[in-house]
Amino acid sequence: CFPPGGIWTELCQTILFIYSEITYLLGTVTLCYFVLKWSCHLRCVSSFKGWLLREVRGNWIKQRRYWFVLSQDSLDYYSGPEKGARRLGTLVLTNLCSVIWPDKQTYKETGYWSITVYGRKHCYKLYTKHFNEAVHWACAIQKIIDTKAPVETPTQLLIRDIEENKFNPEVVEHIYQHNPILKYTQGPLYAPLLPFPYGSLDGKGYGSVREEAVKLFNCLQQLESAREPIPIIQGILQTCLDLRPLRDEVYCQLVKQTSYTPAPYTAAHLRYWQLLTCMSCTFLPGPTVFKYLRFHLKSQSPESEMDNYASFISEALEKTKCRECVPSWEEIQMLMSRQEMLCTVHYPGPGSCQLYISSHTTANEVCAHLSEKLGLQESKNTFALYEQNALWEQPIAGSALIADILTSFSTKESESKTQWKLCFKLYCLLDADSISVDSIEYLFLFEQCHEMVVRGQLPACEEDLQALAALRLQSLMGDFSTHTPCPPLDELFPAQGCPGTQRFPTGLLAGTLWGHTATAVHKQKVEQDMRLRSRLKEEAATVMGSILERWKGLAGYSRMDSMAAYLTIARQWSGFGCTLYESSTGSFSQKLWLGVAATSVSLYRQGEAEALESFPYGQICSYGISDSNTFKITAGDRDLLFETTKVQQNISQKHGCSSKQFFFFFSRENKSCLSQGRSACIFPHGTKNPSVISHGTQKWLLFIYWCTGQLKYISERLLLL
């Protein structure tokens, strides 16, 4: 602001110099204060001593009283507090030691509060009758542990040396030749290659992480002679999935066992490379181990089998995301031979498509491939993959790995004995009128419309439902014939338990007969159930007869004519094309349908054609998920809460799909509002489902954010002072 060389310029420079000196002085004083405070704290800790009971194991477990002294380097115990007392034991404290705090269960069982201290060679289980004393000892020991520098194993130090000298082959060769810990061995491993806390126990039936690391190396060595390696590979991968710290350890063990091998071209040696391939497609190593692994992969002999595996692993590591499931038997077989899996995807109608997938293929990639293969790229509607069985279906998230989905199918089929499959279907119907009758998309629309009819989600009168069933038969079977096998009624007509079609109460069939019920009442109930079953069979036969009569009257209808007539009847409902979710709200006692459509969200009574209320997206201010099964919509000054029903334990995931579709439709219908700054999208913490907020809410959020920043700044200044 001032001309150079003037008095004001010199004054400003002087002020800045004084300010920097004062800042430096304050920083030095603050640092000295904390150093003095910490040294005083250490002196207090170093003098921590007292009587404690220690568990001693011999022929039987017993407790003995000792005088314990905590210093900055160890926890010692003596025969007594006098000056010349004999020291009976020492536990050296390092960064890897751990302390288990007192718990109520031990107190209830023994009458003492206990703390457990794990060291490299010893484990001290200490007892006291006073809870405060146990907490003070645990805090003091933990603070000493926290002051220790991180422990580095020889393998870590050598990995660092290799990284620093990776462009000097002679130095790297010298490192390998003079350090057998980096090379293949047939002997056992007595300690992990990487540092792990002593005595850190896991709650999934495992021992300490250090013990599990040594066990895993033993499993690796068993691969060389195993007749069937896949179970061992699955077990190793499962342990790495459950115990995350062991992933880097297994990578280091595999690099060790594939370095300087005496017989590198044997099938036994290739087992290590096959496991390394499975690891690379399942877990990513940490940054340091990743660099070490990448250097190891590049150092393989060109055009060898190991080099082929190394190239495959390098490519896999660029794509790998953390898996949710251990690879299946089939996937491991394909990975061992560096091939892709064949996956079958079904689509509406009897059609299916087979395509090759890798361990990294996502649902979005499969959808894009199928859309291209079926000629659906130009469609205005959106498609998604669904996991489906005979009774239930759920859309798959676009980022989900298909390999994980197929693995989960194997688990579900073994538990429930039901067949699961992947289906490619319409996800959001944005423009039903633009679908050509000659396209496969028209078949998708017809099949999914029929699924809604069979589920009882199309409110229609009895005559229309029978007409739809007859048109379905005509489209499937052609003209009526007595020799043509007819599908069962529940594949043509809504089941009697579906909303709007229930004729008899289900409580009679659903009641449980308890052992103390009188015999007469029991017989009466059984007879009543039998009469009800016979009436249901009679009615089903009557309905089927009416459908067959209507089918006979459709002679001459082509398949396309039948489909067009079917959809014409279905389009009479104002909610045609929307996705329905069973829900309830406080304003209505009965179950409702929440219909998410391309232009609005509507609320229906189940079985009724007219909407109770409809909310165009332009009237909706915000929406979101308040908990696992509650959906909230704010329209104007009204807040509507919808609670979804849980047919199965994980049916609440279906509610998330309504939120995803809702956001898709909302953003499509309100592009102008979004561009004018009248609303915005936010992502709640821990979720992937965006919410939409108004401009006024944005101002409040910015104000709160600014206040938070100011408070954080003030708190930092106060801490310095």
XYZ file of C-alpha atoms in Angstrom:
721
model
C 0.000 0.000 0.000
C 2.943 2.361 0.664
C 5.712 3.510 -1.683
C 8.929 1.480 -1.306
C 11.610 2.886 0.971
C 9.239 5.100 2.953
C 8.947 5.405 6.713
C 5.649 3.494 6.718
C 7.260 0.559 4.980
C 10.037 0.407 7.585
C 7.486 0.682 10.384
C 5.457 -2.226 8.967
C 8.610 -4.335 8.660
C 9.541 -3.561 12.259
C 6.061 -4.500 13.500
C 6.168 -7.803 11.569
C 9.619 -8.577 13.019
C 8.421 -7.888 16.580
C 5.320 -10.030 15.990
C 7.387 -12.980 14.712
C 9.742 -12.727 17.715
C 6.836 -12.647 20.178
C 5.220 -15.639 18.441
C 8.491 -17.571 18.598
C 8.920 -16.675 22.289
C 5.367 -17.778 23.153
C 5.875 -21.023 21.286
C 9.121 -21.697 23.160
C 7.503 -20.968 26.523
C 4.563 -23.217 25.692
C 6.879 -26.042 24.637
C 8.931 -25.724 27.836
C 5.728 -25.773 29.889
C 4.535 -29.036 28.339
C 8.000 -30.613 28.624
C 8.174 -29.737 32.327
C 4.635 -30.937 32.894
C 5.321 -34.250 31.133
C 8.594 -34.789 33.000
C 6.799 -34.170 36.295
C 4.145 -36.643 35.215
C 6.811 -39.236 34.392
C 8.430 -38.716 37.780
C 5.051 -39.309 39.400
C 4.539 -42.447 37.340
C 8.066 -43.688 38.037
C 7.313 -43.704 41.753
C 4.093 -45.697 41.335
C 4.248 -48.695 43.709
C 2.080 -50.765 46.009
C 0.863 -54.202 47.098
C -0.983 -56.319 44.504
C -2.017 -59.935 44.189
C -0.555 -61.824 41.259
C -1.979 -65.002 39.759
C 0.577 -67.818 39.930
C 0.080 -71.000 37.919
C 1.388 -74.276 39.273
C -0.440 -77.478 40.056
C -3.373 -75.179 40.670
C -4.046 -71.488 40.114
C -3.465 -69.369 43.221
C -2.853 -65.730 44.090
C 0.171 -64.401 45.966
C 0.844 -60.954 47.401
C 3.841 -59.003 46.044
C 5.204 -55.479 46.166
C 4.974 -53.994 42.644
C 7.058 -51.065 41.390
C 6.354 -49.333 38.056
C 9.321 -47.599 36.438
C 9.735 -45.929 33.054
C 11.056 -49.153 31.532
C 9.493 -52.076 33.370
C 7.019 -53.428 35.869
C 8.911 -55.217 38.672
C 7.684 -57.099 41.696
C 9.538 -57.756 44.980
C 9.089 -59.842 48.052
C 8.446 -56.708 50.123
C 8.703 -52.900 50.241
C 11.964 -52.754 52.198
C 15.086 -51.432 50.502
C 16.992 -54.729 50.232
C 14.010 -56.835 49.136
C 14.672 -59.447 46.483
C 13.326 -58.733 43.000
C 11.277 -61.745 41.900
C 10.349 -60.801 38.341
C 10.425 -58.125 35.624
C 8.139 -57.324 32.699
C 9.865 -54.997 30.220
C 7.456 -52.397 28.849
C 7.563 -51.595 25.129
C 5.203 -50.094 22.597
C 3.829 -53.590 21.892
C 2.710 -54.282 25.461
C -1.001 -54.068 26.214
C -3.219 -53.700 29.285
C -6.631 -55.268 29.841
C -8.693 -53.056 32.116
C -10.778 -54.302 35.076
C -14.195 -55.764 34.313
C -17.245 -56.566 36.402
C -17.428 -60.220 35.394
C -14.092 -61.048 37.048
C -15.122 -59.088 40.142
C -18.366 -61.079 40.425
C -16.502 -64.387 40.082
C -13.497 -63.693 42.353
C -14.360 -60.673 44.477
C -11.288 -58.842 43.088
C -10.774 -56.246 40.373
C -8.149 -57.501 37.934
C -5.871 -55.992 35.314
C -3.808 -58.011 32.853
C -0.476 -56.796 31.464
C 0.897 -58.572 28.369
C 4.612 -58.463 27.596
C 6.888 -60.273 25.164
C 7.736 -63.152 27.481
C 5.427 -62.704 30.466
C 1.807 -62.010 31.260
C 0.931 -60.580 34.668
C -2.619 -60.971 35.931
C -2.933 -58.647 38.923
C -5.732 -58.325 41.494
C -6.862 -55.756 44.033
C -10.002 -55.305 46.110
C -10.354 -51.619 45.227
C -11.643 -50.526 41.826
C -9.933 -47.111 41.941
C -6.590 -48.730 42.665
C -6.989 -51.085 39.681
C -7.858 -48.176 37.396
C -4.867 -46.132 38.630
C -2.467 -48.999 37.945
C -3.968 -49.604 34.482
C -3.724 -45.894 33.595
C -0.160 -45.602 34.844
C 1.043 -48.673 32.923
C -0.760 -47.579 29.749
C 0.809 -44.110 29.903
C 4.277 -45.627 30.174
C 3.514 -47.853 27.150
C 2.306 -44.848 25.148
C 5.601 -43.018 25.694
C 7.650 -45.806 24.137
C 8.952 -45.514 20.594
C 7.353 -47.856 18.015
C 9.086 -51.224 17.811
C 10.376 -52.214 14.373
C 11.095 -55.809 13.440
C 14.152 -56.829 11.388
C 11.900 -57.447 8.407
C 10.585 -53.879 8.545
C 14.098 -52.457 8.684
C 15.203 -54.606 5.726
C 12.115 -53.621 3.704
C 13.076 -49.986 4.258
C 16.653 -50.704 3.123
C 15.374 -52.413 -0.019
C 13.104 -49.465 -0.811
C 15.967 -46.997 -0.384
C 18.322 -49.031 -2.608
C 15.853 -50.407 -5.162
C 17.758 -48.772 -8.030
C 21.021 -50.420 -6.939
C 20.770 -54.163 -7.766
C 24.087 -55.020 -6.128
C 23.073 -53.585 -2.757
C 19.680 -55.308 -2.914
C 21.358 -58.618 -3.748
C 23.727 -58.154 -0.815
C 20.763 -57.495 1.506
C 19.046 -60.724 0.435
C 22.197 -62.850 0.639
C 23.071 -61.753 4.176
C 19.524 -61.838 5.647
C 17.870 -65.281 5.501
C 14.694 -63.829 7.053
C 13.840 -62.435 3.595
C 14.249 -65.745 1.752
C 12.355 -69.003 1.397
C 12.585 -71.416 4.314
C 11.336 -74.906 5.048
C 11.574 -74.383 8.787
C 8.869 -72.948 11.048
C 8.409 -69.292 11.887
C 8.654 -68.529 15.608
C 7.657 -64.865 15.518
C 5.718 -62.641 13.083
C 7.570 -60.682 10.435
C 5.726 -57.502 11.435
C 5.140 -56.056 14.929
C 1.852 -56.902 16.665
C 0.711 -56.074 20.201
C 1.288 -58.769 22.794
C -1.843 -60.500 23.948
C -4.303 -58.595 21.756
C -7.160 -61.074 21.715
C -9.964 -61.135 19.154
C -13.557 -62.024 19.913
C -14.089 -64.399 16.973
C -12.529 -67.515 18.412
C -8.945 -66.612 17.482
C -5.907 -66.418 19.711
C -3.653 -63.390 19.821
C -2.699 -61.782 16.516
C 0.913 -62.869 17.011
C -0.137 -66.488 17.497
C -2.393 -66.393 14.450
C 0.431 -64.932 12.322
C 2.693 -67.889 13.195
C -0.167 -70.351 12.514
C -0.764 -68.785 9.091
C 2.856 -69.383 8.096
C 2.415 -73.028 9.012
C -0.681 -73.120 6.759
C 1.329 -71.589 3.914
C 3.897 -74.362 4.169
C 1.129 -76.988 4.091
C 0.154 -75.735 0.623
C 3.259 -77.331 -0.871
C 2.136 -80.881 -0.059
C -1.661 -80.478 0.077
C -3.636 -82.611 -2.374
C -6.464 -80.039 -2.454
C -5.187 -76.497 -1.748
C -8.482 -74.593 -2.043
C -9.743 -75.263 1.538
C -6.403 -74.059 2.944
C -6.514 -70.943 0.745
C -10.082 -70.202 1.841
C -9.093 -70.609 5.501
C -6.174 -68.187 5.141
C -8.352 -65.632 3.348
C -11.080 -65.956 5.989
C -8.569 -65.306 8.773
C -7.309 -62.216 6.911
C -10.899 -61.037 6.462
C -11.596 -61.390 10.197
C -8.220 -60.081 11.417
C -7.328 -57.063 9.301
C -3.756 -56.552 10.684
C -2.737 -59.985 9.372
C -3.158 -59.007 5.709
C 0.210 -57.245 5.488
C 1.796 -60.099 7.441
C 0.555 -62.709 4.943
C 1.777 -60.587 2.031
C 5.244 -60.423 3.642
C 5.222 -64.174 4.294
C 4.295 -64.877 0.659
C 7.018 -62.556 -0.643
C 9.467 -64.377 1.628
C 8.391 -67.835 0.398
C 8.614 -66.782 -3.284
C 12.114 -65.266 -2.957
C 15.241 -67.328 -3.755
C 13.356 -70.617 -3.861
C 15.501 -73.743 -4.458
C 12.982 -75.210 -6.955
C 11.032 -72.230 -8.363
C 9.368 -74.044 -11.287
C 7.717 -76.875 -9.343
C 3.974 -77.129 -8.773
C 4.519 -76.888 -5.003
C 6.253 -73.529 -5.369
C 3.531 -72.194 -7.679
C 1.003 -72.722 -4.882
C 2.481 -69.676 -3.152
C 1.974 -67.620 -6.308
C -1.601 -68.875 -6.584
C -2.346 -67.812 -3.022
C -0.680 -64.462 -3.699
C -3.019 -64.084 -6.697
C -6.069 -64.756 -4.497
C -4.802 -62.287 -1.888
C -4.279 -59.574 -4.508
C -7.904 -59.939 -5.681
C -9.287 -59.837 -2.144
C -7.233 -57.430 0.001
C -4.987 -54.447 -0.593
C -1.715 -54.271 1.379
C -0.632 -51.172 3.267
C 1.490 -48.526 1.480
C 4.879 -49.799 2.706
C 4.137 -53.452 1.996
C 2.566 -52.485 -1.335
C 5.866 -50.913 -2.493
C 7.806 -53.952 -1.273
C 5.412 -56.291 -3.089
C 5.538 -54.267 -6.304
C 9.355 -54.349 -6.276
C 9.210 -58.122 -5.746
C 6.815 -58.597 -8.670
C 9.024 -56.596 -11.037
C 12.102 -58.653 -10.156
C 10.807 -61.948 -11.583
C 12.471 -63.682 -14.520
C 10.933 -62.517 -17.840
C 8.605 -64.897 -19.705
C 8.490 -67.340 -16.809
C 5.375 -68.709 -15.124
C 6.169 -66.597 -12.059
C 6.363 -63.511 -14.287
C 2.906 -64.336 -15.696
C 1.499 -64.514 -12.167
C 3.357 -61.308 -11.248
C 1.785 -59.430 -14.199
C -1.676 -60.706 -13.276
C -1.191 -59.675 -9.627
C 0.073 -56.204 -10.585
C -3.019 -55.582 -12.711
C -5.310 -56.928 -9.988
C -3.838 -54.654 -7.316
C -4.780 -51.618 -9.425
C -8.461 -52.627 -9.331
C -8.924 -54.396 -6.019
C -11.364 -53.060 -3.441
C -11.908 -54.531 -0.016
C -14.096 -57.607 -0.366
C -17.080 -58.397 1.819
C -16.808 -62.172 1.360
C -14.042 -64.699 0.959
C -13.850 -65.865 -2.689
C -15.888 -68.954 -3.463
C -14.468 -72.321 -4.468
C -15.183 -71.608 -8.146
C -13.572 -68.147 -8.019
C -10.409 -69.506 -6.364
C -10.163 -72.193 -9.045
C -10.374 -69.534 -11.755
C -7.833 -67.291 -10.014
C -5.353 -70.148 -9.623
C -5.378 -70.534 -13.397
C -5.635 -66.742 -14.029
C -8.979 -67.016 -15.808
C -12.361 -65.300 -15.561
C -15.613 -66.774 -14.255
C -18.710 -67.441 -16.327
C -21.751 -65.712 -14.867
C -25.396 -66.229 -15.861
C -27.767 -63.246 -15.694
C -31.494 -63.738 -16.253
C -33.837 -61.112 -17.640
C -37.667 -60.932 -17.800
C -39.142 -63.838 -19.684
C -37.289 -67.119 -20.204
C -34.165 -65.366 -21.471
C -30.711 -65.382 -19.914
C -27.268 -64.189 -20.845
C -23.838 -65.548 -19.984
C -20.821 -63.302 -19.638
C -17.328 -63.521 -18.204
C -16.553 -61.557 -15.048
C -13.438 -61.011 -12.958
C -13.083 -60.538 -9.212
C -13.367 -56.779 -9.789
C -16.482 -56.630 -11.989
C -19.210 -54.416 -10.494
C -22.971 -54.450 -10.993
C -22.763 -51.202 -12.977
C -20.319 -52.791 -15.421
C -22.589 -55.812 -15.906
C -25.589 -53.517 -16.468
C -23.659 -51.498 -19.055
C -22.552 -54.696 -20.834
C -26.084 -56.132 -20.908
C -27.605 -52.828 -22.016
C -25.209 -52.772 -24.937
C -25.783 -56.432 -25.766
C -29.597 -56.089 -25.653
C -29.653 -52.744 -27.497
C -30.913 -50.687 -24.564
C -28.287 -47.916 -24.569
C -30.700 -45.333 -25.996
C -33.494 -46.114 -23.561
C -34.762 -43.271 -21.385
C -35.450 -45.744 -18.576
C -32.842 -47.142 -16.191
C -31.955 -50.753 -15.451
C -30.373 -52.579 -12.525
C -29.301 -56.005 -11.368
C -31.440 -57.792 -8.792
C -30.715 -60.745 -6.524
C -33.822 -62.882 -6.631
C -35.346 -66.141 -5.453
C -38.862 -67.531 -5.753
C -40.214 -65.357 -2.917
C -38.039 -62.286 -2.668
C -35.902 -59.885 -4.663
C -33.686 -56.892 -3.978
C -31.791 -54.477 -6.255
C -28.004 -54.620 -6.091
C -25.964 -51.481 -5.502
C -24.081 -50.369 -8.599
C -20.687 -50.503 -6.865
C -21.237 -54.029 -5.462
C -18.844 -56.716 -6.692
C -20.584 -59.498 -8.592
C -18.116 -62.028 -7.171
C -19.285 -61.150 -3.650
C -22.931 -61.481 -4.682
C -22.343 -64.941 -6.182
C -20.470 -66.027 -3.060
C -23.365 -64.865 -0.874
C -25.722 -66.928 -3.056
C -23.792 -70.079 -2.155
C -24.116 -69.270 1.549
C -27.834 -68.478 1.308
C -28.591 -71.604 -0.702
C -26.828 -73.823 1.834
C -28.788 -72.203 4.690
C -32.299 -71.929 3.208
C -32.255 -74.552 0.409
C -33.649 -71.992 -2.063
C -32.278 -71.154 -5.499
C -30.906 -67.654 -6.019
C -30.134 -65.937 -9.309
C -29.077 -62.619 -10.837
C -31.746 -60.767 -12.808
C -31.460 -57.752 -15.113
C -34.637 -55.675 -14.887
C -36.151 -52.225 -15.241
C -35.231 -50.105 -12.235
C -36.791 -46.677 -12.850
C -39.573 -46.331 -15.424
C -39.178 -42.746 -16.613
C -41.000 -42.850 -19.930
C -43.259 -45.827 -20.614
C -44.802 -44.245 -23.736
C -41.530 -44.132 -25.657
C -40.958 -47.911 -25.481
C -41.279 -49.530 -28.886
C -43.532 -52.599 -29.051
C -40.871 -54.398 -31.110
C -38.076 -53.913 -28.548
C -36.980 -56.232 -25.793
C -37.667 -53.370 -23.394
C -41.375 -53.857 -24.123
C -41.017 -57.465 -22.945
C -39.315 -56.187 -19.777
C -42.268 -53.862 -19.139
C -44.805 -56.641 -19.741
C -43.070 -59.176 -17.490
C -42.541 -56.758 -14.617
C -46.120 -55.544 -14.880
C -47.272 -59.149 -14.571
C -45.066 -59.604 -11.484
C -46.921 -56.693 -9.872
C -50.261 -58.275 -10.762
C -49.324 -61.639 -9.238
C -48.082 -59.908 -6.063
C -51.450 -58.161 -5.752
C -49.962 -54.710 -6.338
C -52.289 -53.754 -9.204
C -55.654 -52.644 -7.792
C -58.228 -54.015 -10.218
C -61.626 -55.664 -10.107
C -62.107 -59.442 -10.346
C -63.081 -59.313 -14.035
C -59.964 -57.336 -14.995
C -57.710 -59.713 -13.062
C -59.243 -62.703 -14.828
C -58.876 -60.963 -18.182
C -55.212 -60.281 -17.416
C -54.655 -63.929 -16.502
C -56.253 -65.046 -19.776
C -54.112 -62.632 -21.798
C -51.049 -63.943 -19.978
C -51.947 -67.492 -21.016
C -52.512 -66.390 -24.603
C -49.112 -64.668 -24.720
C -47.370 -67.735 -23.294
C -49.265 -70.666 -24.837
C -51.050 -69.282 -27.861
C -54.601 -70.436 -28.623
C -56.407 -72.649 -26.114
C -55.929 -76.392 -26.396
C -56.887 -79.223 -24.057
C -53.445 -80.770 -24.628
C -51.578 -77.639 -23.584
C -50.264 -77.821 -19.980
C -51.536 -74.881 -17.969
C -49.344 -73.122 -15.392
C -50.548 -73.052 -11.767
C -53.028 -70.398 -10.717
C -50.569 -68.543 -8.468
C -48.457 -67.734 -11.569
C -51.449 -66.103 -13.276
C -53.662 -64.632 -10.583
C -52.976 -62.794 -7.296
C -52.608 -65.100 -4.313
C -55.453 -65.022 -1.823
C -53.195 -63.504 0.826
C -52.331 -60.503 -1.362
C -53.768 -57.082 -0.476
C -57.213 -56.462 -1.916
C -57.838 -60.102 -2.868
C -58.152 -61.790 0.528
C -61.514 -63.508 0.872
C -61.119 -65.367 4.159
C -59.253 -64.471 7.343
C -55.799 -66.011 7.537
C -55.876 -66.289 11.313
C -57.633 -69.630 11.118
C -54.755 -71.142 9.225
C -52.047 -69.231 11.034
C -53.100 -70.121 14.595
C -50.920 -72.410 16.684
C -52.407 -75.403 18.499
C -50.925 -75.480 21.988
C -50.543 -78.718 23.964
C -52.952 -77.646 26.701
C -55.871 -77.015 24.289
C -58.862 -79.245 24.920
C -59.365 -82.168 22.562
C -62.806 -81.006 21.484
C -61.565 -77.534 20.612
C -58.649 -79.094 18.780
C -60.923 -81.292 16.667
C -63.249 -78.387 15.972
C -60.366 -76.226 14.808
C -58.977 -78.968 12.578
C -62.394 -79.506 10.993
C -62.789 -75.771 10.517
C -59.382 -75.567 8.831
C -60.237 -78.479 6.561
C -63.527 -76.847 5.554
C -61.718 -73.627 4.847
C -59.109 -75.406 2.736
C -61.787 -77.136 0.719
C -63.609 -73.836 0.149
C -60.355 -72.251 -1.006
C -59.764 -75.122 -3.438
C -63.304 -74.817 -4.770
C -62.926 -71.101 -5.294
C -59.535 -71.561 -6.969
C -61.112 -74.104 -9.336
C -63.940 -71.649 -10.096
C -61.487 -68.817 -10.811
C -59.368 -71.075 -13.009
C -62.464 -72.149 -14.942
C -63.407 -68.516 -15.589
C -59.863 -67.762 -16.771
C -59.893 -70.713 -19.164
C -63.230 -69.585 -20.613
C -61.788 -66.135 -21.260
C -58.701 -67.738 -22.768
C -60.837 -69.604 -25.277
C -62.332 -66.288 -26.394
C -58.875 -64.921 -27.278
C -58.312 -67.313 -30.166
C -56.362 -65.654 -32.943
C -54.579 -63.115 -30.733
C -50.891 -62.967 -31.468
C -48.303 -62.710 -28.702
C -47.816 -58.976 -29.306
C -51.595 -58.395 -29.392
C -51.975 -60.169 -26.055
C -49.155 -58.162 -24.465
C -50.590 -54.873 -25.784
C -54.077 -55.696 -24.477
C -52.572 -56.718 -21.111
C -50.694 -53.422 -20.722
C -53.736 -51.428 -21.866
C -55.721 -52.788 -18.907
C -52.811 -52.198 -16.503
C -52.352 -48.589 -17.678
C -55.854 -47.745 -16.462
C -54.415 -47.451 -12.965
C -53.025 -43.975 -12.283
C -50.030 -45.471 -10.464
C -48.853 -47.564 -13.421
C -45.069 -47.538 -13.680
C -44.327 -46.546 -10.089
C -42.363 -48.633 -7.613
C -44.442 -49.638 -4.597
C -43.154 -50.049 -1.051
C -45.249 -51.340 1.820
C -45.287 -48.769 4.602
C -47.353 -47.268 7.390
C -47.711 -43.729 8.718
C -49.178 -42.249 11.853
C -52.094 -40.677 9.992
C -53.472 -44.068 8.890
C -53.807 -47.215 10.966
C -53.804 -49.656 8.040
C -50.954 -50.641 5.731
C -50.255 -48.341 2.813
C -48.317 -48.287 -0.432
C -45.730 -45.586 -1.020
C -45.498 -45.229 -4.797
C -42.308 -43.640 -6.187
C -42.956 -42.552 -9.789
C -41.210 -40.423 -12.393
C -43.086 -37.207 -11.562
C -44.438 -37.604 -8.039
C -44.678 -39.631 -4.849
C -48.146 -40.984 -4.079
C -49.781 -42.692 -1.116
C -52.272 -45.516 -1.696
C -54.396 -47.739 0.479
C -53.519 -51.289 -0.420
C -55.998 -52.568 -2.966
C -57.453 -49.148 -3.825
C -56.888 -47.531 -7.230
C -57.186 -43.888 -6.196
C -54.286 -42.204 -4.408
C -54.920 -40.809 -0.948
C -52.389 -38.067 -1.567
C -49.865 -37.218 -4.248
C -46.798 -34.981 -3.956
C -45.130 -33.719 -7.159
C -41.382 -33.375 -6.754
C -41.624 -29.606 -7.138
C -43.561 -29.444 -3.854
C -41.106 -31.566 -1.865
C -38.588 -29.566 0.167
C -36.470 -32.415 1.540
C -36.375 -36.124 2.232
C -34.142 -38.601 4.014
C -33.818 -41.712 6.140
C -34.167 -41.094 9.865
C -33.338 -44.665 10.925
C -33.049 -48.151 9.431
C -36.699 -48.394 8.383
C -38.207 -44.880 8.551
C -38.448 -42.607 5.517
C -39.217 -38.888 5.904
C -40.620 -36.501 3.294
C -41.135 -32.790 3.879
C -43.689 -31.215 1.546
C -44.354 -27.569 2.287
C -45.016 -27.293 6.029
C -45.832 -31.008 6.401
C -43.477 -33.744 7.638
C -44.499 -37.256 6.589
C -42.882 -40.298 8.230
C -43.244 -43.697 6.569
C -42.261 -46.887 8.376
C -41.433 -49.788 6.079
C -42.396 -53.349 6.936
C -39.713 -56.025 7.361
C -40.677 -59.219 5.608
C -37.234 -60.645 6.334
C -34.445 -59.550 8.640
C -32.633 -57.637 5.929
C -35.701 -56.324 4.109
C -34.882 -52.842 5.432
C -32.304 -52.609 2.637
C -35.241 -52.439 0.258
C -36.173 -49.110 1.830
C -32.819 -47.700 0.817
C -33.748 -48.425 -2.781
C -36.788 -46.189 -2.496
C -34.497 -43.403 -1.289
C -32.143 -43.982 -4.202
C -34.996 -43.975 -6.726
C -36.531 -40.948 -5.019
C -33.286 -38.990 -5.379
C -32.969 -40.101 -9.009
C -36.455 -38.869 -9.874
C -36.162 -35.744 -7.740
C -32.908 -34.575 -9.321
C -34.319 -35.285 -12.802
C -37.499 -33.275 -12.190
C -35.792 -30.378 -10.371
C -32.716 -29.608 -12.477
C -33.862 -26.009 -12.830
C -34.298 -25.619 -9.068
C -30.877 -27.123 -8.429
C -29.233 -24.809 -10.970
C -30.927 -21.747 -9.435
C -29.580 -22.601 -5.969
C -32.944 -23.285 -4.365
C -31.958 -26.758 -3.154
C -28.853 -28.848 -2.671
C -27.821 -32.445 -2.020
C -26.078 -33.629 1.134
C -24.822 -37.068 2.141
C -25.595 -38.041 5.770
C -22.622 -39.445 7.715
C -22.242 -43.200 7.239
C -24.667 -43.418 4.280
C -24.463 -43.311 0.521
C -27.972 -41.943 0.069
C -28.054 -38.192 -0.631
C -30.671 -35.912 0.897
C -31.991 -32.659 -0.556
C -32.065 -29.456 1.483
C -33.606 -26.074 0.791
C -31.655 -22.842 0.321
C -32.718 -21.592 3.770
C -31.358 -24.751 5.366
C -28.117 -24.244 3.448
C -27.707 -20.803 5.084
C -28.162 -22.272 8.563
C -25.696 -25.069 7.833
C -23.105 -22.567 6.590
C -23.661 -20.417 9.686
C -23.236 -23.452 11.993
C -20.131 -24.494 10.062
C -18.659 -20.976 10.426
C -19.420 -20.947 14.174
C -17.797 -24.373 14.564
C -14.666 -23.121 12.804
C -14.491 -20.053 15.050
C -14.892 -22.162 18.200
C -12.182 -24.532 17.003
C -9.829 -21.582 16.360
C -10.541 -20.072 19.804
C -10.017 -23.448 21.537
C -6.656 -23.865 19.789
C -5.546 -20.398 20.945
C -6.632 -21.178 24.526
C -4.696 -24.434 24.500
C -1.563 -22.582 23.400
C -1.983 -20.032 26.198
